[in-house]
Amino acid sequence: MHIAIASGKGGTGKTTVATNLAYVISQQGQAVTYADCDVEEPNGHLFLPPYPEELKEVNVMVPEVNESVCTLCGECTGLCEYNALAVMGTKLLVFASLCHSCGACVTLCPPRALYEKPRPVGFVRSGPVGDLNFLGGILNVGEAQAPPVTKAVKRRLPGEGICIIDAPPGTSCPVIEAVRGADYVVLVTEPTPFGLSDLKLAAEMLRALQLPFGIVINRCDIGDSLIREYGLREDIPVLLELPFSRRIAELYATGQLAAAVDPVYRRYMLDLFAVIKQKVYYGGISSRQR
């Protein structure tokens, strides 16, 4: 089962839920992999530090020019939708950071003056954390495209057991890549007007992807009832409501897993997993979610 934990905005408690959920499932004797797919700002390793840790470089293929063969015909520049190639005077320039590695320019270059070479864009971090397995992506500083690193993380997900995918916040391409193929998506939100606004965007994204999803309301007792009303109106289940706790905030601030030391929070995570299992095995996608 692949469970993606996402959110319409940052700061809602997404990683807190993802790391603690992975931990409590592993304590039930099940094979669990936690995958931090928020590759631009990964922080799951602060709560689930892998040891020993392995780093594997992630590369993408970008075109290189054989100037002795290139005729400066401009065919490749017309093909590229991302303006990654340009003829400037007597040279064909390649802007590697704009390239999406589609390979069209290399394949269709008339004089065969282009060939591909690997370019490093990040790393995949992996290793054991107690009874669970850790995977995470790290995008190199200055890189604009996160999906290649996210794909590299997801390619290493095991075919068996439970996989908790910690997606980046928002609704952009990195988020879509992270949640794609999940059996269920949990949207962590907060009961504020900003939380509701971004939740609506995330829900529309998941409807377009035809993925089943539900809501976790974090700090449910310090806002309003807008999220609950929205869930009822749109037929989106509220899977769990987590009250504000200074104790949990203090544990988070020191990099500790709340479920490892707080039995109440542990019970919340176990209840959440039970609800998700029920939705996956007996639920399906409602007509409104479609």
PDB file of C-alpha atoms in Angstrom, residues 39-248:
ATOM      1  CA  VAL A  39      13.298  17.047  -2.300  1.00  0.00           C
ATOM      2  CA  GLU A  40      13.635  20.848  -2.322  1.00  0.00           C
ATOM      3  CA  GLU A  41      13.361  21.114   1.476  1.00  0.00           C
ATOM      4  CA  PRO A  42      13.687  17.607   2.945  1.00  0.00           C
ATOM      5  CA  ASN A  43      13.402  17.331   6.723  1.00  0.00           C
ATOM      6  CA  GLY A  44      12.094  13.808   7.361  1.00  0.00           C
ATOM      7  CA  HIS A  45      15.651  12.691   8.198  1.00  0.00           C
ATOM      8  CA  LEU A  46      15.606  14.969  11.248  1.00  0.00           C
ATOM      9  CA  PHE A  47      12.957  12.732  12.818  1.00  0.00           C
ATOM     10  CA  LEU A  48      13.910   9.430  11.154  1.00  0.00           C
ATOM     11  CA  PRO A  49      17.702   9.603  10.762  1.00  0.00           C
ATOM     12  CA  PRO A  50      18.977   6.709   8.621  1.00  0.00           C
ATOM     13  CA  TYR A  51      22.083   4.893   9.802  1.00  0.00           C
ATOM     14  CA  PRO A  52      24.199   3.803   8.082  1.00  0.00           C
ATOM     15  CA  GLU A  53      23.295   6.324   5.407  1.00  0.00           C
ATOM     16  CA  GLU A  54      23.899   5.798   1.683  1.00  0.00           C
ATOM     17  CA  LEU A  55      23.899   8.627  -0.877  1.00  0.00           C
ATOM     18  CA  LYS A  56      23.420   7.864  -4.554  1.00  0.00           C
ATOM     19  CA  GLU A  57      23.778  10.554  -7.214  1.00  0.00           C
ATOM     20  CA  VAL A  58      20.837  11.328  -9.495  1.00  0.00           C
ATOM     21  CA  ASN A  59      21.639  12.326 -13.071  1.00  0.00           C
ATOM     22  CA  VAL A  60      19.583  13.569 -16.009  1.00  0.00           C
ATOM     23  CA  MET A  61      20.614  13.358 -19.657  1.00  0.00           C
ATOM     24  CA  VAL A  62      21.252  16.660 -21.454  1.00  0.00           C
ATOM     25  CA  PRO A  63      22.492  17.366 -24.992  1.00  0.00           C
ATOM     26  CA  GLU A  64      26.116  18.119 -25.809  1.00  0.00           C
ATOM     27  CA  VAL A  65      27.231  19.675 -29.124  1.00  0.00           C
ATOM     28  CA  ASN A  66      29.856  18.249 -31.468  1.00  0.00           C
ATOM     29  CA  GLU A  67      30.878  21.587 -32.967  1.00  0.00           C
ATOM     30  CA  SER A  68      32.840  19.987 -35.778  1.00  0.00           C
ATOM     31  CA  VAL A  69      29.629  18.414 -37.120  1.00  0.00           C
ATOM     32  CA  CYS A  70      27.034  21.068 -36.227  1.00  0.00           C
ATOM     33  CA  THR A  71      25.813  23.115 -39.219  1.00  0.00           C
ATOM     34  CA  LEU A  72      23.886  25.664 -37.108  1.00  0.00           C
ATOM     35  CA  CYS A  73      20.737  24.743 -39.008  1.00  0.00           C
ATOM     36  CA  GLY A  74      18.541  25.621 -36.012  1.00  0.00           C
ATOM     37  CA  GLU A  75      16.360  22.519 -36.312  1.00  0.00           C
ATOM     38  CA  CYS A  76      16.944  21.619 -32.653  1.00  0.00           C
ATOM     39  CA  THR A  77      16.083  25.106 -31.402  1.00  0.00           C
ATOM     40  CA  GLY A  78      12.737  24.942 -33.162  1.00  0.00           C
ATOM     41  CA  LEU A  79      11.997  21.546 -31.607  1.00  0.00           C
ATOM     42  CA  CYS A  80      12.734  22.518 -28.015  1.00  0.00           C
ATOM     43  CA  GLU A  81       9.642  23.683 -26.111  1.00  0.00           C
ATOM     44  CA  TYR A  82      11.755  24.946 -23.212  1.00  0.00           C
ATOM     45  CA  ASN A  83      14.288  27.118 -25.096  1.00  0.00           C
ATOM     46  CA  ALA A  84      17.173  25.003 -23.857  1.00  0.00           C
ATOM     47  CA  LEU A  85      19.082  25.461 -27.133  1.00  0.00           C
ATOM     48  CA  ALA A  86      19.911  28.630 -29.053  1.00  0.00           C
ATOM     49  CA  VAL A  87      22.064  29.539 -32.037  1.00  0.00           C
ATOM     50  CA  MET A  88      24.213  32.529 -31.074  1.00  0.00           C
ATOM     51  CA  GLY A  89      26.522  33.740 -33.826  1.00  0.00           C
ATOM     52  CA  THR A  90      28.735  30.805 -34.783  1.00  0.00           C
ATOM     53  CA  LYS A  91      27.810  28.593 -31.833  1.00  0.00           C
ATOM     54  CA  LEU A  92      24.942  26.388 -30.712  1.00  0.00           C
ATOM     55  CA  LEU A  93      24.471  26.973 -26.978  1.00  0.00           C
ATOM     56  CA  VAL A  94      22.889  24.480 -24.579  1.00  0.00           C
ATOM     57  CA  PHE A  95      21.208  25.768 -21.411  1.00  0.00           C
ATOM     58  CA  ALA A  96      21.284  22.553 -19.412  1.00  0.00           C
ATOM     59  CA  SER A  97      19.175  23.841 -16.521  1.00  0.00           C
ATOM     60  CA  LEU A  98      16.235  24.418 -18.905  1.00  0.00           C
ATOM     61  CA  CYS A  99      16.476  20.990 -20.540  1.00  0.00           C
ATOM     62  CA  HIS A 100      13.713  18.467 -19.711  1.00  0.00           C
ATOM     63  CA  SER A 101      15.691  15.490 -21.094  1.00  0.00           C
ATOM     64  CA  CYS A 102      13.105  14.550 -23.723  1.00  0.00           C
ATOM     65  CA  GLY A 103      15.818  13.586 -26.230  1.00  0.00           C
ATOM     66  CA  ALA A 104      14.003  15.051 -29.249  1.00  0.00           C
ATOM     67  CA  CYS A 105      16.896  17.303 -30.266  1.00  0.00           C
ATOM     68  CA  VAL A 106      19.390  14.429 -30.222  1.00  0.00           C
ATOM     69  CA  THR A 107      17.080  12.108 -32.141  1.00  0.00           C
ATOM     70  CA  LEU A 108      16.036  14.586 -34.827  1.00  0.00           C
ATOM     71  CA  CYS A 109      19.266  16.564 -35.383  1.00  0.00           C
ATOM     72  CA  PRO A 110      19.863  16.324 -39.174  1.00  0.00           C
ATOM     73  CA  PRO A 111      23.700  16.172 -39.087  1.00  0.00           C
ATOM     74  CA  ARG A 112      23.729  14.088 -35.861  1.00  0.00           C
ATOM     75  CA  ALA A 113      25.739  16.788 -34.107  1.00  0.00           C
ATOM     76  CA  LEU A 114      24.089  16.279 -30.703  1.00  0.00           C
ATOM     77  CA  TYR A 115      24.665  13.513 -28.194  1.00  0.00           C
ATOM     78  CA  GLU A 116      23.588  13.071 -24.571  1.00  0.00           C
ATOM     79  CA  LYS A 117      25.676  13.246 -21.419  1.00  0.00           C
ATOM     80  CA  PRO A 118      24.673  12.853 -17.745  1.00  0.00           C
ATOM     81  CA  ARG A 119      24.306  15.901 -15.508  1.00  0.00           C
ATOM     82  CA  PRO A 120      23.991  15.532 -11.702  1.00  0.00           C
ATOM     83  CA  VAL A 121      20.892  17.173 -10.215  1.00  0.00           C
ATOM     84  CA  GLY A 122      20.688  15.659  -6.724  1.00  0.00           C
ATOM     85  CA  PHE A 123      20.948  12.599  -4.515  1.00  0.00           C
ATOM     86  CA  VAL A 124      18.849   9.797  -3.078  1.00  0.00           C
ATOM     87  CA  ARG A 125      19.466   9.238   0.626  1.00  0.00           C
ATOM     88  CA  SER A 126      18.660   5.783   2.037  1.00  0.00           C
ATOM     89  CA  GLY A 127      19.231   3.613   5.069  1.00  0.00           C
ATOM     90  CA  PRO A 128      17.535   1.771   7.941  1.00  0.00           C
ATOM     91  CA  VAL A 129      15.882   3.568  10.864  1.00  0.00           C
ATOM     92  CA  GLY A 130      15.131   0.974  13.513  1.00  0.00           C
ATOM     93  CA  ASP A 131      12.400  -1.247  12.115  1.00  0.00           C
ATOM     94  CA  LEU A 132      11.668   0.849   9.034  1.00  0.00           C
ATOM     95  CA  ASN A 133      13.435   1.781   5.804  1.00  0.00           C
ATOM     96  CA  PHE A 134      14.239   5.396   4.911  1.00  0.00           C
ATOM     97  CA  LEU A 135      14.346   6.905   1.421  1.00  0.00           C
ATOM     98  CA  GLY A 136      14.667  10.575   0.617  1.00  0.00           C
ATOM     99  CA  GLY A 137      15.621  12.899  -2.191  1.00  0.00           C
ATOM    100  CA  ILE A 138      17.944  15.912  -2.069  1.00  0.00           C
ATOM    101  CA  LEU A 139      17.802  18.396  -4.947  1.00  0.00           C
ATOM    102  CA  ASN A 140      21.072  20.192  -5.626  1.00  0.00           C
ATOM    103  CA  VAL A 141      21.134  23.882  -4.731  1.00  0.00           C
ATOM    104  CA  GLY A 142      20.191  26.018  -7.737  1.00  0.00           C
ATOM    105  CA  GLU A 143      18.340  23.287  -9.624  1.00  0.00           C
ATOM    106  CA  ALA A 144      14.896  24.291 -10.882  1.00  0.00           C
ATOM    107  CA  GLN A 145      13.400  20.873 -11.608  1.00  0.00           C
ATOM    108  CA  ALA A 146      12.549  18.588  -8.704  1.00  0.00           C
ATOM    109  CA  PRO A 147      10.647  15.744 -10.502  1.00  0.00           C
ATOM    110  CA  PRO A 148      13.779  13.843 -11.708  1.00  0.00           C
ATOM    111  CA  VAL A 149      14.939  13.420  -8.100  1.00  0.00           C
ATOM    112  CA  THR A 150      11.416  12.523  -6.960  1.00  0.00           C
ATOM    113  CA  LYS A 151      11.221   9.869  -9.682  1.00  0.00           C
ATOM    114  CA  ALA A 152      14.571   8.465  -8.563  1.00  0.00           C
ATOM    115  CA  VAL A 153      13.243   8.103  -5.000  1.00  0.00           C
ATOM    116  CA  LYS A 154      10.024   6.422  -6.146  1.00  0.00           C
ATOM    117  CA  ARG A 155      11.898   3.982  -8.379  1.00  0.00           C
ATOM    118  CA  ARG A 156      13.539   2.611  -5.220  1.00  0.00           C
ATOM    119  CA  LEU A 157      10.263   2.006  -3.380  1.00  0.00           C
ATOM    120  CA  PRO A 158       9.869  -1.693  -2.550  1.00  0.00           C
ATOM    121  CA  GLY A 159       7.128  -3.724  -4.183  1.00  0.00           C
ATOM    122  CA  GLU A 160       5.873  -5.038  -0.848  1.00  0.00           C
ATOM    123  CA  GLY A 161       4.882  -3.572   2.515  1.00  0.00           C
ATOM    124  CA  ILE A 162       3.604  -0.096   3.403  1.00  0.00           C
ATOM    125  CA  CYS A 163       5.136   2.986   1.788  1.00  0.00           C
ATOM    126  CA  ILE A 164       4.527   6.402   3.346  1.00  0.00           C
ATOM    127  CA  ILE A 165       5.296   9.092   0.768  1.00  0.00           C
ATOM    128  CA  ASP A 166       5.929  12.538   2.233  1.00  0.00           C
ATOM    129  CA  ALA A 167       5.010  14.866  -0.652  1.00  0.00           C
ATOM    130  CA  PRO A 168       6.013  18.530  -0.974  1.00  0.00           C
ATOM    131  CA  PRO A 169       3.370  21.174  -0.221  1.00  0.00           C
ATOM    132  CA  GLY A 170       1.284  22.833  -2.908  1.00  0.00           C
ATOM    133  CA  THR A 171      -0.093  21.626  -6.240  1.00  0.00           C
ATOM    134  CA  SER A 172       2.841  21.990  -8.640  1.00  0.00           C
ATOM    135  CA  CYS A 173       4.662  19.385 -10.754  1.00  0.00           C
ATOM    136  CA  PRO A 174       6.789  18.005  -7.853  1.00  0.00           C
ATOM    137  CA  VAL A 175       3.614  17.303  -5.866  1.00  0.00           C
ATOM    138  CA  ILE A 176       1.916  15.559  -8.785  1.00  0.00           C
ATOM    139  CA  GLU A 177       4.976  13.382  -9.323  1.00  0.00           C
ATOM    140  CA  ALA A 178       5.100  12.478  -5.617  1.00  0.00           C
ATOM    141  CA  VAL A 179       1.427  11.452  -5.275  1.00  0.00           C
ATOM    142  CA  ARG A 180       1.065   9.799  -8.677  1.00  0.00           C
ATOM    143  CA  GLY A 181       0.184   6.115  -8.309  1.00  0.00           C
ATOM    144  CA  ALA A 182      -0.640   6.324  -4.592  1.00  0.00           C
ATOM    145  CA  ASP A 183      -3.369   4.060  -3.244  1.00  0.00           C
ATOM    146  CA  TYR A 184      -4.585   6.841  -0.970  1.00  0.00           C
ATOM    147  CA  VAL A 185      -3.686  10.490  -0.316  1.00  0.00           C
ATOM    148  CA  VAL A 186      -3.999  12.229   3.044  1.00  0.00           C
ATOM    149  CA  LEU A 187      -4.313  16.014   2.858  1.00  0.00           C
ATOM    150  CA  VAL A 188      -3.102  17.629   6.075  1.00  0.00           C
ATOM    151  CA  THR A 189      -4.630  21.050   6.622  1.00  0.00           C
ATOM    152  CA  GLU A 190      -5.353  23.601   9.318  1.00  0.00           C
ATOM    153  CA  PRO A 191      -8.736  25.186  10.185  1.00  0.00           C
ATOM    154  CA  THR A 192      -8.049  28.668   8.818  1.00  0.00           C
ATOM    155  CA  PRO A 193      -9.198  30.558   5.709  1.00  0.00           C
ATOM    156  CA  PHE A 194      -5.712  30.114   4.202  1.00  0.00           C
ATOM    157  CA  GLY A 195      -5.827  26.396   4.985  1.00  0.00           C
ATOM    158  CA  LEU A 196      -9.225  26.047   3.306  1.00  0.00           C
ATOM    159  CA  SER A 197      -8.170  27.992   0.209  1.00  0.00           C
ATOM    160  CA  ASP A 198      -5.120  25.820  -0.397  1.00  0.00           C
ATOM    161  CA  LEU A 199      -7.029  22.647   0.514  1.00  0.00           C
ATOM    162  CA  LYS A 200      -9.502  23.357  -2.288  1.00  0.00           C
ATOM    163  CA  LEU A 201      -6.646  23.594  -4.817  1.00  0.00           C
ATOM    164  CA  ALA A 202      -5.133  20.329  -3.583  1.00  0.00           C
ATOM    165  CA  ALA A 203      -8.507  18.575  -3.735  1.00  0.00           C
ATOM    166  CA  GLU A 204      -9.029  19.700  -7.339  1.00  0.00           C
ATOM    167  CA  MET A 205      -5.585  18.371  -8.240  1.00  0.00           C
ATOM    168  CA  LEU A 206      -6.346  14.942  -6.747  1.00  0.00           C
ATOM    169  CA  ARG A 207      -9.739  14.817  -8.463  1.00  0.00           C
ATOM    170  CA  ALA A 208      -7.994  15.454 -11.784  1.00  0.00           C
ATOM    171  CA  LEU A 209      -5.591  12.588 -11.009  1.00  0.00           C
ATOM    172  CA  GLN A 210      -8.544  10.414  -9.899  1.00  0.00           C
ATOM    173  CA  LEU A 211      -6.870   9.531  -6.620  1.00  0.00           C
ATOM    174  CA  PRO A 212      -8.886   8.748  -3.461  1.00  0.00           C
ATOM    175  CA  PHE A 213      -8.168  11.146  -0.614  1.00  0.00           C
ATOM    176  CA  GLY A 214      -9.248  12.347   2.793  1.00  0.00           C
ATOM    177  CA  ILE A 215      -8.467  15.162   5.209  1.00  0.00           C
ATOM    178  CA  VAL A 216      -6.548  15.395   8.472  1.00  0.00           C
ATOM    179  CA  ILE A 217      -7.278  18.627  10.369  1.00  0.00           C
ATOM    180  CA  ASN A 218      -4.258  19.575  12.455  1.00  0.00           C
ATOM    181  CA  ARG A 219      -4.656  21.972  15.387  1.00  0.00           C
ATOM    182  CA  CYS A 220      -8.382  21.457  14.973  1.00  0.00           C
ATOM    183  CA  ASP A 221      -9.311  23.349  18.142  1.00  0.00           C
ATOM    184  CA  ILE A 222      -7.691  26.709  17.393  1.00  0.00           C
ATOM    185  CA  GLY A 223      -9.478  27.692  14.170  1.00  0.00           C
ATOM    186  CA  ASP A 224     -12.974  27.571  12.758  1.00  0.00           C
ATOM    187  CA  SER A 225     -15.323  24.944  11.283  1.00  0.00           C
ATOM    188  CA  LEU A 226     -14.726  25.840   7.607  1.00  0.00           C
ATOM    189  CA  ILE A 227     -12.756  22.673   6.847  1.00  0.00           C
ATOM    190  CA  ARG A 228     -15.384  20.350   8.332  1.00  0.00           C
ATOM    191  CA  GLU A 229     -18.157  22.144   6.443  1.00  0.00           C
ATOM    192  CA  TYR A 230     -16.171  21.945   3.204  1.00  0.00           C
ATOM    193  CA  GLY A 231     -15.575  18.222   3.697  1.00  0.00           C
ATOM    194  CA  LEU A 232     -19.290  17.583   4.251  1.00  0.00           C
ATOM    195  CA  ARG A 233     -20.272  19.726   1.281  1.00  0.00           C
ATOM    196  CA  GLU A 234     -17.778  18.074  -1.091  1.00  0.00           C
ATOM    197  CA  ASP A 235     -18.141  14.508   0.235  1.00  0.00           C
ATOM    198  CA  ILE A 236     -14.484  14.387   1.338  1.00  0.00           C
ATOM    199  CA  PRO A 237     -13.987  12.333   4.517  1.00  0.00           C
ATOM    200  CA  VAL A 238     -12.313  13.903   7.543  1.00  0.00           C
ATOM    201  CA  LEU A 239     -10.043  11.050   8.602  1.00  0.00           C
ATOM    202  CA  LEU A 240      -8.705  12.567  11.815  1.00  0.00           C
ATOM    203  CA  GLU A 241      -8.778  15.752  13.886  1.00  0.00           C
ATOM    204  CA  LEU A 242      -5.638  16.517  15.879  1.00  0.00           C
ATOM    205  CA  PRO A 243      -5.976  19.069  18.710  1.00  0.00           C
ATOM    206  CA  PHE A 244      -3.227  21.570  19.407  1.00  0.00           C
ATOM    207  CA  SER A 245      -0.691  20.363  21.971  1.00  0.00           C
ATOM    208  CA  ARG A 246       2.230  22.360  23.305  1.00  0.00           C
ATOM    209  CA  ARG A 247       3.865  19.081  24.285  1.00  0.00           C
ATOM    210  CA  ILE A 248       3.793  17.829  20.656  1.00  0.00           C
TER     211      ILE A 248
END
